[in-house]
mmCIF file of C-alpha atoms in Angstrom:
data_model
loop_
_atom_site.group_PDB
_atom_site.id
_atom_site.type_symbol
_atom_site.label_atom_id
_atom_site.label_comp_id
_atom_site.label_asym_id
_atom_site.label_seq_id
_atom_site.Cartn_x
_atom_site.Cartn_y
_atom_site.Cartn_z
ATOM 1 C CA MET A 1 19.407 -29.239 -0.028
ATOM 2 C CA LYS A 2 18.577 -32.949 0.165
ATOM 3 C CA GLN A 3 22.296 -33.663 0.705
ATOM 4 C CA VAL A 4 22.762 -30.990 3.398
ATOM 5 C CA TYR A 5 20.139 -32.268 5.869
ATOM 6 C CA PRO A 6 21.822 -35.664 6.440
ATOM 7 C CA LEU A 7 25.146 -33.923 7.035
ATOM 8 C CA LEU A 8 23.585 -31.540 9.557
ATOM 9 C CA PHE A 9 21.896 -34.463 11.283
ATOM 10 C CA LEU A 10 25.149 -36.411 11.512
ATOM 11 C CA LEU A 11 26.972 -33.340 12.854
ATOM 12 C CA PHE A 12 24.267 -32.786 15.490
ATOM 13 C CA TYR A 13 24.324 -36.480 16.439
ATOM 14 C CA PHE A 14 28.112 -36.496 16.711
ATOM 15 C CA ILE A 15 28.208 -33.416 18.979
ATOM 16 C CA THR A 16 25.396 -34.715 21.195
ATOM 17 C CA PHE A 17 26.784 -38.222 21.475
ATOM 18 C CA SER A 18 30.340 -37.012 22.100
ATOM 19 C CA THR A 19 29.245 -34.628 24.871
ATOM 20 C CA THR A 20 27.186 -37.325 26.563
ATOM 21 C CA THR A 21 30.027 -39.818 26.357
ATOM 22 C CA VAL A 22 32.504 -37.451 28.004
ATOM 23 C CA ALA A 23 30.034 -36.699 30.809
ATOM 24 C CA GLN A 24 29.514 -40.412 31.490
ATOM 25 C CA THR A 25 32.996 -41.959 31.231
ATOM 26 C CA LEU A 26 35.113 -39.089 32.613
ATOM 27 C CA THR A 27 38.407 -40.543 31.410
ATOM 28 C CA GLU A 28 40.204 -37.350 30.397
ATOM 29 C CA GLY A 29 43.384 -37.282 32.449
ATOM 30 C CA ASN A 30 41.601 -39.306 35.160
ATOM 31 C CA TRP A 31 40.847 -36.027 36.920
ATOM 32 C CA TYR A 32 37.261 -35.322 37.963
ATOM 33 C CA ALA A 33 35.298 -32.237 38.904
ATOM 34 C CA THR A 34 31.988 -32.211 40.767
ATOM 35 C CA ALA A 35 29.988 -30.932 37.789
ATOM 36 C CA GLN A 36 31.152 -33.898 35.697
ATOM 37 C CA LEU A 37 29.609 -36.396 38.101
ATOM 38 C CA SER A 38 26.074 -35.270 37.289
ATOM 39 C CA GLN A 39 24.127 -36.839 34.436
ATOM 40 C CA GLU A 40 22.540 -33.419 33.945
ATOM 41 C CA PRO A 41 23.981 -30.220 35.517
ATOM 42 C CA VAL A 42 21.780 -27.559 37.085
ATOM 43 C CA ASN A 43 21.045 -24.328 35.238
ATOM 44 C CA VAL A 44 21.892 -21.255 37.357
ATOM 45 C CA THR A 45 19.382 -18.562 36.475
ATOM 46 C CA LYS A 46 20.424 -15.822 38.925
ATOM 47 C CA GLU A 47 23.389 -14.933 41.086
ATOM 48 C CA LEU A 48 21.988 -12.903 43.960
ATOM 49 C CA TYR A 49 23.673 -10.163 45.979
ATOM 50 C CA PRO A 50 22.385 -7.776 48.671
ATOM 51 C CA THR A 51 20.678 -4.767 47.128
ATOM 52 C CA GLY A 52 20.002 -2.811 50.312
ATOM 53 C CA SER A 53 19.100 -2.926 53.996
ATOM 54 C CA MET A 54 16.431 -1.560 56.298
ATOM 55 C CA GLU A 55 15.516 -1.407 59.969
ATOM 56 C CA SER A 56 12.248 -2.862 61.229
ATOM 57 C CA GLY A 57 11.656 -2.671 64.973
ATOM 58 C CA ASP A 58 14.623 -4.364 66.658
ATOM 59 C CA SER A 59 15.735 -6.101 63.451
ATOM 60 C CA THR A 60 18.116 -5.282 60.643
ATOM 61 C CA LEU A 61 16.991 -6.684 57.291
ATOM 62 C CA THR A 62 19.318 -7.402 54.371
ATOM 63 C CA LEU A 63 17.382 -7.207 51.107
ATOM 64 C CA TYR A 64 17.929 -9.297 47.983
ATOM 65 C CA GLY A 65 15.806 -7.250 45.603
ATOM 66 C CA GLU A 66 16.671 -9.141 42.410
ATOM 67 C CA SER A 67 15.369 -12.487 43.638
ATOM 68 C CA SER A 68 12.339 -13.947 41.871
ATOM 69 C CA ILE A 69 10.533 -14.064 45.244
ATOM 70 C CA ASP A 70 10.610 -11.701 48.218
ATOM 71 C CA PHE A 71 13.900 -12.563 49.962
ATOM 72 C CA LYS A 72 15.336 -11.017 53.131
ATOM 73 C CA ILE A 73 17.794 -12.040 55.857
ATOM 74 C CA TYR A 74 17.043 -10.673 59.333
ATOM 75 C CA PHE A 75 19.296 -10.064 62.325
ATOM 76 C CA ILE A 76 17.764 -9.110 65.696
ATOM 77 C CA ASN A 77 19.684 -6.476 67.656
ATOM 78 C CA GLY A 78 19.827 -6.052 71.428
ATOM 79 C CA ASP A 79 22.213 -5.745 74.376
ATOM 80 C CA GLN A 80 20.781 -8.892 75.936
ATOM 81 C CA TYR A 81 22.414 -11.106 73.313
ATOM 82 C CA ASP A 82 25.813 -12.724 73.755
ATOM 83 C CA PRO A 83 27.823 -14.287 70.874
ATOM 84 C CA VAL A 84 28.409 -17.512 72.876
ATOM 85 C CA PHE A 85 25.654 -17.971 75.448
ATOM 86 C CA ASN A 86 22.743 -16.183 73.791
ATOM 87 C CA PRO A 87 23.491 -15.391 70.130
ATOM 88 C CA ASN A 88 21.515 -12.799 68.214
ATOM 89 C CA PRO A 89 18.630 -14.542 66.415
ATOM 90 C CA THR A 90 18.979 -14.501 62.654
ATOM 91 C CA GLY A 91 17.094 -16.156 59.827
ATOM 92 C CA ILE A 92 15.628 -15.987 56.352
ATOM 93 C CA ILE A 93 12.303 -14.587 55.143
ATOM 94 C CA LEU A 94 11.048 -15.923 51.818
ATOM 95 C CA ASN A 95 7.669 -14.741 50.564
ATOM 96 C CA ASN A 96 6.703 -13.849 54.187
ATOM 97 C CA GLN A 97 7.672 -17.341 55.407
ATOM 98 C CA GLU A 98 10.391 -17.550 58.078
ATOM 99 C CA PHE A 99 13.243 -20.071 57.949
ATOM 100 C CA GLN A 100 16.386 -20.663 60.021
ATOM 101 C CA PHE A 101 19.985 -21.312 58.985
ATOM 102 C CA TYR A 102 21.039 -24.946 59.468
ATOM 103 C CA CYS A 103 24.144 -26.942 58.644
ATOM 104 C CA GLY A 104 23.066 -30.574 58.631
ATOM 105 C CA MET A 105 20.566 -32.914 57.054
ATOM 106 C CA GLU A 106 18.682 -33.443 60.319
ATOM 107 C CA MET A 107 18.270 -29.647 60.739
ATOM 108 C CA SER A 108 18.521 -30.106 64.516
ATOM 109 C CA LEU A 109 20.975 -27.294 65.325
ATOM 110 C CA ARG A 110 20.157 -23.766 64.275
ATOM 111 C CA GLN A 111 23.063 -21.661 62.980
ATOM 112 C CA ASN A 112 23.380 -18.111 64.269
ATOM 113 C CA TYR A 113 25.923 -17.030 61.679
ATOM 114 C CA SER A 114 24.320 -15.664 58.522
ATOM 115 C CA ASN A 115 27.225 -14.435 56.409
ATOM 116 C CA VAL A 116 26.208 -15.755 52.976
ATOM 117 C CA LEU A 117 29.055 -16.665 50.621
ATOM 118 C CA GLN A 118 26.843 -17.512 47.635
ATOM 119 C CA ALA A 119 23.165 -17.047 46.861
ATOM 120 C CA ASN A 120 21.916 -18.544 43.605
ATOM 121 C CA GLU A 121 18.672 -19.467 41.958
ATOM 122 C CA PHE A 122 18.650 -22.416 39.603
ATOM 123 C CA SER A 123 16.142 -24.452 37.656
ATOM 124 C CA PHE A 124 16.188 -28.198 37.327
ATOM 125 C CA LEU A 125 13.747 -30.666 35.813
ATOM 126 C CA GLY A 126 10.892 -28.167 35.833
ATOM 127 C CA LYS A 127 11.425 -26.926 39.411
ATOM 128 C CA ASN A 128 12.949 -23.706 40.772
ATOM 129 C CA TYR A 129 15.363 -23.518 43.680
ATOM 130 C CA LEU A 130 17.225 -20.989 45.825
ATOM 131 C CA VAL A 131 20.458 -22.108 47.487
ATOM 132 C CA LEU A 132 22.431 -20.234 50.162
ATOM 133 C CA ILE A 133 25.998 -21.265 50.967
ATOM 134 C CA SER A 134 27.558 -19.922 54.169
ATOM 135 C CA PHE A 135 30.260 -20.590 56.768
ATOM 136 C CA ARG A 136 29.762 -23.114 59.570
ATOM 137 C CA GLU A 137 29.693 -21.058 62.740
ATOM 138 C CA ASP A 138 31.211 -23.541 65.182
ATOM 139 C CA CYS A 139 34.676 -23.472 63.572
ATOM 140 C CA LEU A 140 35.104 -19.981 62.172
ATOM 141 C CA GLY A 141 38.298 -19.423 64.139
ATOM 142 C CA ASP A 142 39.844 -22.749 63.142
ATOM 143 C CA ASN A 143 40.061 -22.103 59.410
ATOM 144 C CA CYS A 144 37.181 -24.515 58.976
ATOM 145 C CA ARG A 145 36.690 -25.994 55.510
ATOM 146 C CA TYR A 146 33.030 -26.864 55.903
ATOM 147 C CA ARG A 147 30.314 -24.881 54.171
ATOM 148 C CA CYS A 148 26.632 -24.868 55.100
ATOM 149 C CA TYR A 149 24.055 -25.390 52.358
ATOM 150 C CA ASN A 150 20.451 -24.284 52.745
ATOM 151 C CA LEU A 151 18.352 -25.207 49.722
ATOM 152 C CA PHE A 152 14.809 -23.947 49.179
ATOM 153 C CA ASP A 153 12.363 -25.376 46.650
ATOM 154 C CA ILE A 154 10.571 -22.176 45.562
ATOM 155 C CA THR A 155 8.564 -23.742 42.740
ATOM 156 C CA ASN A 156 5.413 -23.033 44.738
ATOM 157 C CA PRO A 157 6.142 -19.746 46.597
ATOM 158 C CA LYS A 158 3.243 -20.441 48.969
ATOM 159 C CA ARG A 159 4.753 -23.725 50.127
ATOM 160 C CA ILE A 160 8.542 -23.459 50.231
ATOM 161 C CA VAL A 161 10.464 -26.574 51.318
ATOM 162 C CA GLN A 162 13.910 -26.348 52.954
ATOM 163 C CA THR A 163 16.793 -28.843 52.850
ATOM 164 C CA SER A 164 20.193 -28.478 54.544
ATOM 165 C CA PHE A 165 23.581 -30.212 54.590
ATOM 166 C CA SER A 166 27.284 -29.458 55.073
ATOM 167 C CA SER A 167 30.215 -30.108 52.754
ATOM 168 C CA ILE A 168 33.828 -29.078 52.283
ATOM 169 C CA PHE A 169 33.120 -28.385 48.598
ATOM 170 C CA GLU A 170 31.646 -24.970 47.801
ATOM 171 C CA GLY A 171 29.489 -24.538 44.725
ATOM 172 C CA VAL A 172 26.128 -25.048 43.029
ATOM 173 C CA GLU A 173 27.737 -27.984 41.208
ATOM 174 C CA SER A 174 26.926 -29.967 44.361
ATOM 175 C CA PHE A 175 23.428 -30.368 42.891
ATOM 176 C CA GLY A 176 22.430 -32.361 39.835
ATOM 177 C CA GLU A 177 21.121 -35.680 38.561
ATOM 178 C CA PHE A 178 23.597 -38.313 39.712
ATOM 179 C CA ASN A 179 21.665 -41.592 39.523
ATOM 180 C CA ASN A 180 19.458 -40.951 36.479
ATOM 181 C CA ASP A 181 16.117 -41.226 38.303
ATOM 182 C CA GLY A 182 14.694 -37.857 37.216
ATOM 183 C CA GLN A 183 14.987 -36.212 40.653
ATOM 184 C CA LEU A 184 17.291 -33.579 42.129
ATOM 185 C CA ASP A 185 20.237 -34.987 44.090
ATOM 186 C CA PHE A 186 23.286 -33.552 45.820
ATOM 187 C CA VAL A 187 26.776 -34.798 46.659
ATOM 188 C CA ARG A 188 28.461 -34.135 49.970
ATOM 189 C CA PHE A 189 32.248 -34.022 50.525
ATOM 190 C CA ALA A 190 33.684 -34.922 53.949
ATOM 191 C CA PRO A 191 37.395 -35.118 54.879
ATOM 192 C CA LYS A 192 38.574 -38.677 55.433
ATOM 193 C CA ALA A 193 42.164 -39.858 55.770
ATOM 194 C CA PRO A 194 43.057 -43.106 53.991
ATOM 195 C CA GLU A 195 43.387 -46.256 56.038
ATOM 196 C CA GLY A 196 46.716 -46.105 57.864
ATOM 197 C CA GLY A 197 47.104 -42.400 57.038
ATOM 198 C CA THR A 198 47.580 -39.419 59.321
ATOM 199 C CA ALA A 199 45.168 -36.648 60.284
ATOM 200 C CA ALA A 200 46.966 -34.339 57.833
ATOM 201 C CA ASP A 201 46.019 -36.689 54.982
ATOM 202 C CA ALA A 202 42.378 -35.678 55.493
ATOM 203 C CA ASP A 203 43.273 -32.285 53.986
ATOM 204 C CA THR A 204 43.561 -33.849 50.551
ATOM 205 C CA HIS A 205 41.395 -36.970 50.865
ATOM 206 C CA TYR A 206 37.619 -36.991 51.082
ATOM 207 C CA LEU A 207 34.588 -39.208 50.997
ATOM 208 C CA ILE A 208 31.906 -38.197 48.472
ATOM 209 C CA THR A 209 28.396 -39.465 49.155
ATOM 210 C CA CYS A 210 25.166 -38.847 47.267
ATOM 211 C CA TYR A 211 21.632 -38.012 48.440
ATOM 212 C CA ASN A 212 18.227 -37.463 46.933
ATOM 213 C CA VAL A 213 16.844 -34.080 48.038
ATOM 214 C CA GLY A 214 13.361 -35.463 48.595
ATOM 215 C CA ASN A 215 10.744 -33.329 50.302
ATOM 216 C CA GLY A 216 13.076 -31.671 52.813
ATOM 217 C CA THR A 217 14.398 -34.978 54.192
ATOM 218 C CA PRO A 218 17.418 -36.167 52.171
ATOM 219 C CA LYS A 219 17.877 -39.874 51.574
ATOM 220 C CA GLN A 220 21.313 -41.360 51.048
ATOM 221 C CA LEU A 221 21.429 -43.296 47.790
ATOM 222 C CA SER A 222 22.393 -46.940 48.105
ATOM 223 C CA ASP A 223 22.300 -50.227 46.251
ATOM 224 C CA GLN A 224 21.024 -53.212 48.255
ATOM 225 C CA GLY A 225 22.342 -51.681 51.459
ATOM 226 C CA ASN A 226 25.650 -50.497 49.988
ATOM 227 C CA SER A 227 25.977 -46.717 49.944
ATOM 228 C CA TYR A 228 27.149 -45.121 46.724
ATOM 229 C CA TYR A 229 30.386 -43.228 47.331
ATOM 230 C CA LEU A 230 33.675 -42.047 45.890
ATOM 231 C CA PHE A 231 36.877 -41.920 47.923
ATOM 232 C CA ALA A 232 39.134 -39.387 46.256
ATOM 233 C CA GLU A 233 42.399 -37.467 46.537
ATOM 234 C CA GLY A 234 42.763 -33.904 45.291
ATOM 235 C CA ASP A 235 43.100 -30.281 46.318
ATOM 236 C CA GLU A 236 41.788 -29.024 49.685
ATOM 237 C CA GLY A 237 38.786 -27.339 48.100
ATOM 238 C CA ALA A 238 37.776 -30.568 46.326
ATOM 239 C CA ASN A 239 37.719 -28.749 42.989
ATOM 240 C CA GLN A 240 39.755 -31.403 41.149
ATOM 241 C CA PHE A 241 40.284 -34.949 42.346
ATOM 242 C CA GLN A 242 41.279 -38.479 41.365
ATOM 243 C CA ILE A 243 39.327 -41.582 42.401
ATOM 244 C CA LEU A 244 40.958 -44.128 44.736
ATOM 245 C CA LYS A 245 37.966 -46.291 45.716
ATOM 246 C CA ALA A 246 34.365 -46.256 44.582
ATOM 247 C CA TYR A 247 30.904 -47.752 44.565
ATOM 248 C CA TRP A 248 29.303 -45.441 42.035
ATOM 249 C CA PHE A 249 26.452 -45.288 39.517
ATOM 250 C CA PHE A 250 28.685 -45.770 36.479
ATOM 251 C CA ASP A 251 32.199 -46.861 35.665
ATOM 252 C CA VAL A 252 34.908 -44.544 37.026
ATOM 253 C CA LYS A 253 38.616 -44.576 36.259
ATOM 254 C CA GLY A 254 41.560 -44.563 38.638
ATOM 255 C CA GLN A 255 44.917 -42.842 38.413
ATOM 256 C CA ASN A 256 46.294 -45.344 35.890
ATOM 257 C CA ASN A 257 43.174 -45.289 33.705
ATOM 258 C CA GLN A 258 41.977 -48.572 35.200
ATOM 259 C CA SER A 259 38.341 -49.129 36.104
ATOM 260 C CA ILE A 260 37.745 -48.919 39.843
ATOM 261 C CA GLU A 261 36.319 -52.131 41.253
ATOM 262 C CA LYS A 262 33.201 -51.560 43.347
ATOM 263 C CA THR A 263 34.106 -51.650 47.042
ATOM 264 C CA THR A 264 31.812 -51.031 50.017
ATOM 265 C CA TYR A 265 32.806 -48.893 52.994
ATOM 266 C CA PHE A 266 32.114 -48.200 56.676
ATOM 267 C CA THR A 267 31.182 -51.780 57.494
ATOM 268 C CA LYS A 268 33.258 -51.565 60.680
ATOM 269 C CA TYR A 269 30.856 -48.992 62.131
ATOM 270 C CA ILE A 270 27.780 -51.180 62.004
ATOM 271 C CA SER A 271 27.162 -54.296 64.090
ATOM 272 C CA PHE A 272 23.998 -56.218 63.334
ATOM 273 C CA ASP A 273 24.294 -58.511 66.337
ATOM 274 C CA PRO A 274 20.657 -58.786 67.483
ATOM 275 C CA TYR A 275 21.575 -59.304 71.135
ATOM 276 C CA HIS A 276 23.899 -56.360 71.841
ATOM 277 C CA THR A 277 24.147 -52.615 71.252
ATOM 278 C CA TYR A 278 27.716 -51.412 71.026
ATOM 279 C CA LEU A 279 29.296 -48.034 71.646
ATOM 280 C CA TYR A 280 31.741 -46.722 69.025
ATOM 281 C CA ASN A 281 34.016 -43.725 68.901
ATOM 282 C CA PRO A 282 33.953 -41.649 65.664
ATOM 283 C CA GLU A 283 36.918 -43.698 64.378
ATOM 284 C CA GLY A 284 34.779 -46.840 64.427
ATOM 285 C CA VAL A 285 36.490 -48.495 67.418
ATOM 286 C CA ARG A 286 34.182 -50.395 69.778
ATOM 287 C CA ILE A 287 34.249 -48.965 73.318
ATOM 288 C CA GLU A 288 33.368 -50.780 76.534
ATOM 289 C CA LYS A 289 30.284 -49.115 78.009
ATOM 290 C CA ASN A 290 30.266 -47.910 81.601
ATOM 291 C CA GLN A 291 26.926 -46.870 83.115
ATOM 292 C CA TYR A 292 26.024 -43.242 82.340
ATOM 293 C CA SER A 293 26.151 -41.049 79.273
ATOM 294 C CA VAL A 294 24.210 -38.156 77.717
ATOM 295 C CA HIS A 295 22.095 -38.975 74.693
ATOM 296 C CA VAL A 296 22.213 -35.858 72.499
ATOM 297 C CA GLU A 297 20.706 -36.597 69.090
ATOM 298 C CA ASP A 298 19.474 -39.334 66.719
ATOM 299 C CA PHE A 299 20.276 -39.445 63.013
ATOM 300 C CA GLY A 300 18.948 -41.568 60.192
ATOM 301 C CA ASP A 301 22.236 -41.320 58.311
ATOM 302 C CA LEU A 302 25.753 -42.286 59.400
ATOM 303 C CA GLU A 303 27.404 -39.368 57.606
ATOM 304 C CA ALA A 304 25.135 -36.891 59.371
ATOM 305 C CA ALA A 305 25.943 -38.507 62.724
ATOM 306 C CA LEU A 306 29.691 -38.301 62.057
ATOM 307 C CA THR A 307 29.404 -34.653 61.039
ATOM 308 C CA PHE A 308 27.568 -33.928 64.283
ATOM 309 C CA CYS A 309 30.253 -35.831 66.234
ATOM 310 C CA ASN A 310 32.970 -33.677 64.663
ATOM 311 C CA MET A 311 31.117 -30.565 65.766
ATOM 312 C CA MET A 312 30.593 -31.892 69.311
ATOM 313 C CA MET A 313 34.294 -32.747 69.569
ATOM 314 C CA GLU A 314 35.020 -29.016 69.508
ATOM 315 C CA TYR A 315 33.594 -28.973 73.066
ATOM 316 C CA PHE A 316 33.771 -32.575 74.371
ATOM 317 C CA ASP A 317 36.579 -35.101 74.167
ATOM 318 C CA ASP A 318 34.456 -38.229 74.531
ATOM 319 C CA VAL A 319 31.840 -38.400 71.779
ATOM 320 C CA TYR A 320 30.334 -41.711 70.698
ATOM 321 C CA ILE A 321 27.899 -43.344 68.296
ATOM 322 C CA MET A 322 25.537 -46.180 69.155
ATOM 323 C CA ILE A 323 23.373 -47.918 66.549
ATOM 324 C CA ASP A 324 19.737 -48.536 67.416
ATOM 325 C CA GLN A 325 18.521 -51.426 65.260
ATOM 326 C CA TYR A 326 15.273 -52.274 67.005
ATOM 327 C CA THR A 327 12.828 -49.587 65.849
ATOM 328 C CA GLY A 328 12.360 -50.843 62.284
ATOM 329 C CA ASN A 329 14.743 -48.205 60.878
ATOM 330 C CA ILE A 330 18.416 -48.030 61.823
ATOM 331 C CA SER A 331 19.133 -44.942 63.922
ATOM 332 C CA TYR A 332 22.582 -43.561 64.716
ATOM 333 C CA GLN A 333 22.530 -42.176 68.252
ATOM 334 C CA VAL A 334 25.156 -39.661 69.378
ATOM 335 C CA TYR A 335 26.264 -39.740 73.031
ATOM 336 C CA ILE A 336 28.763 -37.696 75.039
ATOM 337 C CA GLY A 337 30.542 -39.110 78.050
ATOM 338 C CA ASN A 338 30.937 -42.668 79.313
ATOM 339 C CA PHE A 339 30.883 -42.564 83.086
ATOM 340 C CA THR A 340 30.452 -44.825 86.084
ATOM 341 C CA HIS A 341 28.843 -42.000 88.126
ATOM 342 C CA ARG A 342 25.645 -40.181 87.215
ATOM 343 C CA GLN A 343 26.945 -36.812 88.477
ATOM 344 C CA LYS A 344 29.556 -36.658 85.699
ATOM 345 C CA ALA A 345 26.860 -37.187 83.075
ATOM 346 C CA GLU A 346 24.712 -34.479 84.666
ATOM 347 C CA ASP A 347 27.694 -32.085 84.500
ATOM 348 C CA TYR A 348 27.867 -32.728 80.747
ATOM 349 C CA GLN A 349 24.125 -32.223 80.506
ATOM 350 C CA ARG A 350 24.450 -28.761 82.098
ATOM 351 C CA LYS A 351 27.384 -27.905 79.821
ATOM 352 C CA LEU A 352 25.215 -28.774 76.824
ATOM 353 C CA LEU A 353 22.608 -26.278 77.980
ATOM 354 C CA THR A 354 25.172 -23.455 77.798
ATOM 355 C CA PHE A 355 25.353 -24.155 74.038
ATOM 356 C CA GLY A 356 21.577 -24.147 73.688
ATOM 357 C CA MET A 357 21.350 -27.940 73.335
ATOM 358 C CA ARG A 358 19.446 -30.461 75.398
ATOM 359 C CA GLY A 359 20.493 -33.992 76.257
ATOM 360 C CA ASN A 360 19.065 -36.836 78.286
ATOM 361 C CA VAL A 361 21.096 -38.757 80.847
ATOM 362 C CA SER A 362 21.056 -42.409 79.846
ATOM 363 C CA HIS A 363 21.779 -45.412 82.084
ATOM 364 C CA PHE A 364 23.229 -48.001 79.722
ATOM 365 C CA ARG A 365 22.527 -50.971 82.001
ATOM 366 C CA LYS A 366 18.856 -50.010 82.414
ATOM 367 C CA ASN A 367 18.054 -48.475 79.016
ATOM 368 C CA ASN A 368 19.876 -50.951 76.862
#
């Protein structure tokens, strides 16, 4: 028996060390999957499906009876609702607390489409979570690749915290421990054509960025002002991909098994000139400002602002970003329109209202 124990120990050490090494270096075939990026994957404890429905007043409730907490999705019925101008209210009830569907980190635009693709509970680092993955409602008819994530920290059922984001990758593997700080993170995939590429190249190229979940307000992970990211090429669902450029937490390999040199990105979007505020289109090109525009929303994160711009471009051709650098924290402001006459901006303002959104007419020469 004295000779067996050392052998068992060495076998255990070899298996543990080998598994950890594979998870960290990711060199096998130079192909990556989302789950491999995490230092520690999440543990899915339940896959949830509807178990029934019921009517309550003017609402239809979808029940998820196998959830560890009371979980329902409601849909309010009525002839007064219109799919475009006045959508039927819908939302989530968790332990008698009401939440809305969102599709962005700022949680500024409520989603009225509640068709859940996946509902899972998972545990991670001593906490319990419920995640709902659904379609993004603004591009259902355009074969949209984006999925909406709504994450709920249900560790304390009396104080549930919600986090939301969008991504073209679909799966619980979006969550994990990516930077080895002992907190839950997530990665977000966004289509991005390579420099000099065509719009079609965005189908197979994407930017992967990483965020700490925090207390309902995600924070993009960065290193001395440089955002961690992977720029990759793979299948349209981002299930398997190869790394082209990177600034990541550990060494990653390229297509020829070479280590990817750390390279920053998106510097062309940000001007730190203290005397001017510039207007940019979503491609990062500086635009000459006229006089009037409609200020729609502020974001603390460039990726969130670009996602919002993509959504707004479904309805407006002229969508812009301006960086506010004078409030202590950098803010990415989204504007629509760039007019010489105030009436044009007011027309856009009224059009916004038809989508349930508010905007403020801004006079660039006076306000900036």
